[in-house]
Amino acid sequence: PIPPCTPCRLPTATMTDSEEKKKKAAPPAQPEPPKLKPKMFIAPLLLLGSKKLGIDYSDPATLTNVRMAFALAMALCVSSCALMYAIVNRKKKKLTEDKVEVTTKDPMDGGKEKTETLTHFEHDVREVGKAFTNQIFGFGVVGAMHVYMKVNPPLLLQTVMLPMNLIEMPVFQCTLLGRKAEGKLARPWKPEEKPNPFSEMAKAFNPPEEGESKAAKKEGKKKK
């Protein structure tokens, strides 16, 4: 009699070996390309293209117009900070109902991080103060460069950049524009990270080797 046919079995071990070889042979994942924002190109365009725009700082009338534009921009920024403080102060009762944990670095203790619990009112008032300080600091630096060092291009540059930086701040978005503090705008508000676009592009075109990435992962696990 003919013995019954037994179902043939596939060599699972060889399949798993081939899959492992494919995984090992697969190239490492490349980092994401750097995110370029239009704001990055404003500074070089204003500094390098001022002559093509017909801005001659040696002309007293043109210089006066640039000074007036800078003063107007600063007045609008400072007025916006004052309006934000008034709006936050008006919502004091509502903002004191909720709390949030904020992690900050203590400069008096060697830059160590400390966590403190603040009400939304205290948090928002602190952020308004930071926005106001940034505006005054920019005004002071540019004003000193213009008066004592006779440097004129920063006047035009900061006339555009200071209002743009203020508008992008979460406290401005939630307070004056009325956006909800959710998602990226959720409290606590962290300062925007400003990576160097050139270093990010270098990382994108020169990804780390597989051995280096594995060593970095092992070091990270040891630290944890």
PDB file of N, CA, C and O in Angstrom, residues 18-53:
ATOM      1  N   SER A  18      16.519  34.749   6.692  1.00  0.00           N
ATOM      2  CA  SER A  18      16.528  35.708   5.580  1.00  0.00           C
ATOM      3  C   SER A  18      15.910  37.038   5.991  1.00  0.00           C
ATOM      4  O   SER A  18      16.373  38.105   5.583  1.00  0.00           O
ATOM      5  N   GLU A  19      14.855  36.978   6.827  1.00  0.00           N
ATOM      6  CA  GLU A  19      14.239  38.224   7.293  1.00  0.00           C
ATOM      7  C   GLU A  19      15.204  39.024   8.152  1.00  0.00           C
ATOM      8  O   GLU A  19      15.275  40.244   8.056  1.00  0.00           O
ATOM      9  N   GLU A  20      15.944  38.317   9.005  1.00  0.00           N
ATOM     10  CA  GLU A  20      16.922  39.013   9.840  1.00  0.00           C
ATOM     11  C   GLU A  20      18.015  39.642   8.988  1.00  0.00           C
ATOM     12  O   GLU A  20      18.476  40.755   9.260  1.00  0.00           O
ATOM     13  N   LYS A  21      18.439  38.936   7.928  1.00  0.00           N
ATOM     14  CA  LYS A  21      19.457  39.494   7.053  1.00  0.00           C
ATOM     15  C   LYS A  21      18.945  40.746   6.348  1.00  0.00           C
ATOM     16  O   LYS A  21      19.666  41.718   6.167  1.00  0.00           O
ATOM     17  N   LYS A  22      17.650  40.696   5.928  1.00  0.00           N
ATOM     18  CA  LYS A  22      17.076  41.874   5.276  1.00  0.00           C
ATOM     19  C   LYS A  22      17.012  43.058   6.228  1.00  0.00           C
ATOM     20  O   LYS A  22      17.275  44.198   5.853  1.00  0.00           O
ATOM     21  N   LYS A  23      16.656  42.775   7.496  1.00  0.00           N
ATOM     22  CA  LYS A  23      16.578  43.862   8.475  1.00  0.00           C
ATOM     23  C   LYS A  23      17.952  44.462   8.731  1.00  0.00           C
ATOM     24  O   LYS A  23      18.115  45.665   8.877  1.00  0.00           O
ATOM     25  N   LYS A  24      18.967  43.559   8.795  1.00  0.00           N
ATOM     26  CA  LYS A  24      20.323  44.066   9.025  1.00  0.00           C
ATOM     27  C   LYS A  24      20.820  44.847   7.820  1.00  0.00           C
ATOM     28  O   LYS A  24      21.543  45.825   7.955  1.00  0.00           O
ATOM     29  N   ALA A  25      20.453  44.390   6.614  1.00  0.00           N
ATOM     30  CA  ALA A  25      20.921  45.059   5.401  1.00  0.00           C
ATOM     31  C   ALA A  25      20.164  46.344   5.117  1.00  0.00           C
ATOM     32  O   ALA A  25      20.610  47.147   4.302  1.00  0.00           O
ATOM     33  N   ALA A  26      19.024  46.546   5.765  1.00  0.00           N
ATOM     34  CA  ALA A  26      18.236  47.750   5.512  1.00  0.00           C
ATOM     35  C   ALA A  26      19.000  48.979   5.980  1.00  0.00           C
ATOM     36  O   ALA A  26      19.631  48.973   7.037  1.00  0.00           O
ATOM     37  N   PRO A  27      18.994  50.052   5.190  1.00  0.00           N
ATOM     38  CA  PRO A  27      19.728  51.259   5.590  1.00  0.00           C
ATOM     39  C   PRO A  27      19.076  51.916   6.790  1.00  0.00           C
ATOM     40  O   PRO A  27      17.869  51.814   6.989  1.00  0.00           O
ATOM     41  N   PRO A  28      19.866  52.585   7.613  1.00  0.00           N
ATOM     42  CA  PRO A  28      19.287  53.249   8.789  1.00  0.00           C
ATOM     43  C   PRO A  28      18.373  54.390   8.386  1.00  0.00           C
ATOM     44  O   PRO A  28      18.539  55.007   7.334  1.00  0.00           O
ATOM     45  N   ALA A  29      17.381  54.630   9.212  1.00  0.00           N
ATOM     46  CA  ALA A  29      16.417  55.696   8.921  1.00  0.00           C
ATOM     47  C   ALA A  29      17.096  57.049   8.969  1.00  0.00           C
ATOM     48  O   ALA A  29      17.800  57.379   9.919  1.00  0.00           O
ATOM     49  N   GLN A  30      16.910  57.821   7.920  1.00  0.00           N
ATOM     50  CA  GLN A  30      17.528  59.140   7.844  1.00  0.00           C
ATOM     51  C   GLN A  30      16.705  60.154   8.620  1.00  0.00           C
ATOM     52  O   GLN A  30      15.484  60.049   8.686  1.00  0.00           O
ATOM     53  N   PRO A  31      17.375  61.143   9.206  1.00  0.00           N
ATOM     54  CA  PRO A  31      16.627  62.169   9.953  1.00  0.00           C
ATOM     55  C   PRO A  31      15.772  63.009   9.031  1.00  0.00           C
ATOM     56  O   PRO A  31      16.010  63.102   7.833  1.00  0.00           O
ATOM     57  N   GLU A  32      14.748  63.611   9.624  1.00  0.00           N
ATOM     58  CA  GLU A  32      13.851  64.440   8.849  1.00  0.00           C
ATOM     59  C   GLU A  32      14.571  65.690   8.353  1.00  0.00           C
ATOM     60  O   GLU A  32      15.456  66.218   9.021  1.00  0.00           O
ATOM     61  N   PRO A  33      14.240  66.163   7.150  1.00  0.00           N
ATOM     62  CA  PRO A  33      14.881  67.382   6.660  1.00  0.00           C
ATOM     63  C   PRO A  33      14.517  68.569   7.540  1.00  0.00           C
ATOM     64  O   PRO A  33      13.458  68.597   8.171  1.00  0.00           O
ATOM     65  N   PRO A  34      15.402  69.565   7.626  1.00  0.00           N
ATOM     66  CA  PRO A  34      15.125  70.713   8.492  1.00  0.00           C
ATOM     67  C   PRO A  34      13.908  71.491   8.028  1.00  0.00           C
ATOM     68  O   PRO A  34      13.661  71.633   6.831  1.00  0.00           O
ATOM     69  N   LYS A  35      13.130  71.960   8.995  1.00  0.00           N
ATOM     70  CA  LYS A  35      11.944  72.737   8.694  1.00  0.00           C
ATOM     71  C   LYS A  35      12.332  74.205   8.558  1.00  0.00           C
ATOM     72  O   LYS A  35      12.769  74.835   9.512  1.00  0.00           O
ATOM     73  N   LEU A  36      12.189  74.719   7.360  1.00  0.00           N
ATOM     74  CA  LEU A  36      12.547  76.098   7.078  1.00  0.00           C
ATOM     75  C   LEU A  36      11.300  76.967   7.166  1.00  0.00           C
ATOM     76  O   LEU A  36      10.280  76.671   6.545  1.00  0.00           O
ATOM     77  N   LYS A  37      11.396  78.015   7.946  1.00  0.00           N
ATOM     78  CA  LYS A  37      10.293  78.945   8.102  1.00  0.00           C
ATOM     79  C   LYS A  37      10.582  80.207   7.305  1.00  0.00           C
ATOM     80  O   LYS A  37      11.738  80.598   7.139  1.00  0.00           O
ATOM     81  N   PRO A  38       9.543  80.878   6.821  1.00  0.00           N
ATOM     82  CA  PRO A  38       9.777  82.119   6.067  1.00  0.00           C
ATOM     83  C   PRO A  38      10.511  83.175   6.882  1.00  0.00           C
ATOM     84  O   PRO A  38      11.228  84.008   6.319  1.00  0.00           O
ATOM     85  N   LYS A  39      10.349  83.127   8.221  1.00  0.00           N
ATOM     86  CA  LYS A  39      11.005  84.126   9.060  1.00  0.00           C
ATOM     87  C   LYS A  39      12.520  84.043   8.981  1.00  0.00           C
ATOM     88  O   LYS A  39      13.219  85.038   9.210  1.00  0.00           O
ATOM     89  N   MET A  40      13.057  82.856   8.644  1.00  0.00           N
ATOM     90  CA  MET A  40      14.499  82.697   8.557  1.00  0.00           C
ATOM     91  C   MET A  40      15.109  83.509   7.427  1.00  0.00           C
ATOM     92  O   MET A  40      16.290  83.858   7.482  1.00  0.00           O
ATOM     93  N   PHE A  41      14.309  83.802   6.403  1.00  0.00           N
ATOM     94  CA  PHE A  41      14.843  84.492   5.235  1.00  0.00           C
ATOM     95  C   PHE A  41      14.623  86.001   5.293  1.00  0.00           C
ATOM     96  O   PHE A  41      15.091  86.720   4.413  1.00  0.00           O
ATOM     97  N   ILE A  42      13.888  86.477   6.303  1.00  0.00           N
ATOM     98  CA  ILE A  42      13.601  87.909   6.375  1.00  0.00           C
ATOM     99  C   ILE A  42      14.861  88.705   6.685  1.00  0.00           C
ATOM    100  O   ILE A  42      15.132  89.748   6.069  1.00  0.00           O
ATOM    101  N   ALA A  43      15.657  88.222   7.650  1.00  0.00           N
ATOM    102  CA  ALA A  43      16.860  88.952   8.047  1.00  0.00           C
ATOM    103  C   ALA A  43      17.841  89.121   6.893  1.00  0.00           C
ATOM    104  O   ALA A  43      18.269  90.254   6.593  1.00  0.00           O
ATOM    105  N   PRO A  44      18.244  88.049   6.192  1.00  0.00           N
ATOM    106  CA  PRO A  44      19.168  88.262   5.070  1.00  0.00           C
ATOM    107  C   PRO A  44      18.582  89.099   3.959  1.00  0.00           C
ATOM    108  O   PRO A  44      19.297  89.875   3.304  1.00  0.00           O
ATOM    109  N   LEU A  45      17.268  88.970   3.722  1.00  0.00           N
ATOM    110  CA  LEU A  45      16.657  89.771   2.660  1.00  0.00           C
ATOM    111  C   LEU A  45      16.688  91.255   2.993  1.00  0.00           C
ATOM    112  O   LEU A  45      16.969  92.091   2.126  1.00  0.00           O
ATOM    113  N   LEU A  46      16.417  91.584   4.256  1.00  0.00           N
ATOM    114  CA  LEU A  46      16.415  92.996   4.644  1.00  0.00           C
ATOM    115  C   LEU A  46      17.825  93.565   4.703  1.00  0.00           C
ATOM    116  O   LEU A  46      18.059  94.720   4.319  1.00  0.00           O
ATOM    117  N   LEU A  47      18.773  92.763   5.199  1.00  0.00           N
ATOM    118  CA  LEU A  47      20.137  93.265   5.347  1.00  0.00           C
ATOM    119  C   LEU A  47      20.865  93.353   4.008  1.00  0.00           C
ATOM    120  O   LEU A  47      21.628  94.302   3.769  1.00  0.00           O
ATOM    121  N   LEU A  48      20.646  92.356   3.149  1.00  0.00           N
ATOM    122  CA  LEU A  48      21.358  92.337   1.876  1.00  0.00           C
ATOM    123  C   LEU A  48      20.603  93.061   0.762  1.00  0.00           C
ATOM    124  O   LEU A  48      21.229  93.561  -0.176  1.00  0.00           O
ATOM    125  N   GLY A  49      19.282  93.103   0.886  1.00  0.00           N
ATOM    126  CA  GLY A  49      18.504  93.720  -0.176  1.00  0.00           C
ATOM    127  C   GLY A  49      18.032  95.123   0.115  1.00  0.00           C
ATOM    128  O   GLY A  49      17.152  95.635  -0.580  1.00  0.00           O
ATOM    129  N   SER A  50      18.593  95.768   1.144  1.00  0.00           N
ATOM    130  CA  SER A  50      18.145  97.131   1.475  1.00  0.00           C
ATOM    131  C   SER A  50      18.508  98.121   0.369  1.00  0.00           C
ATOM    132  O   SER A  50      17.742  99.049   0.086  1.00  0.00           O
ATOM    133  N   LYS A  51      19.668  97.911  -0.274  1.00  0.00           N
ATOM    134  CA  LYS A  51      20.063  98.839  -1.343  1.00  0.00           C
ATOM    135  C   LYS A  51      19.156  98.691  -2.559  1.00  0.00           C
ATOM    136  O   LYS A  51      18.792  99.674  -3.203  1.00  0.00           O
ATOM    137  N   LYS A  52      18.777  97.422  -2.860  1.00  0.00           N
ATOM    138  CA  LYS A  52      17.888  97.219  -4.002  1.00  0.00           C
ATOM    139  C   LYS A  52      16.496  97.772  -3.729  1.00  0.00           C
ATOM    140  O   LYS A  52      15.759  98.118  -4.652  1.00  0.00           O
ATOM    141  N   LEU A  53      16.132  97.828  -2.440  1.00  0.00           N
ATOM    142  CA  LEU A  53      14.838  98.401  -2.081  1.00  0.00           C
ATOM    143  C   LEU A  53      14.864  99.923  -2.070  1.00  0.00           C
ATOM    144  O   LEU A  53      13.833 100.554  -1.833  1.00  0.00           O
TER     145      LEU A  53
END
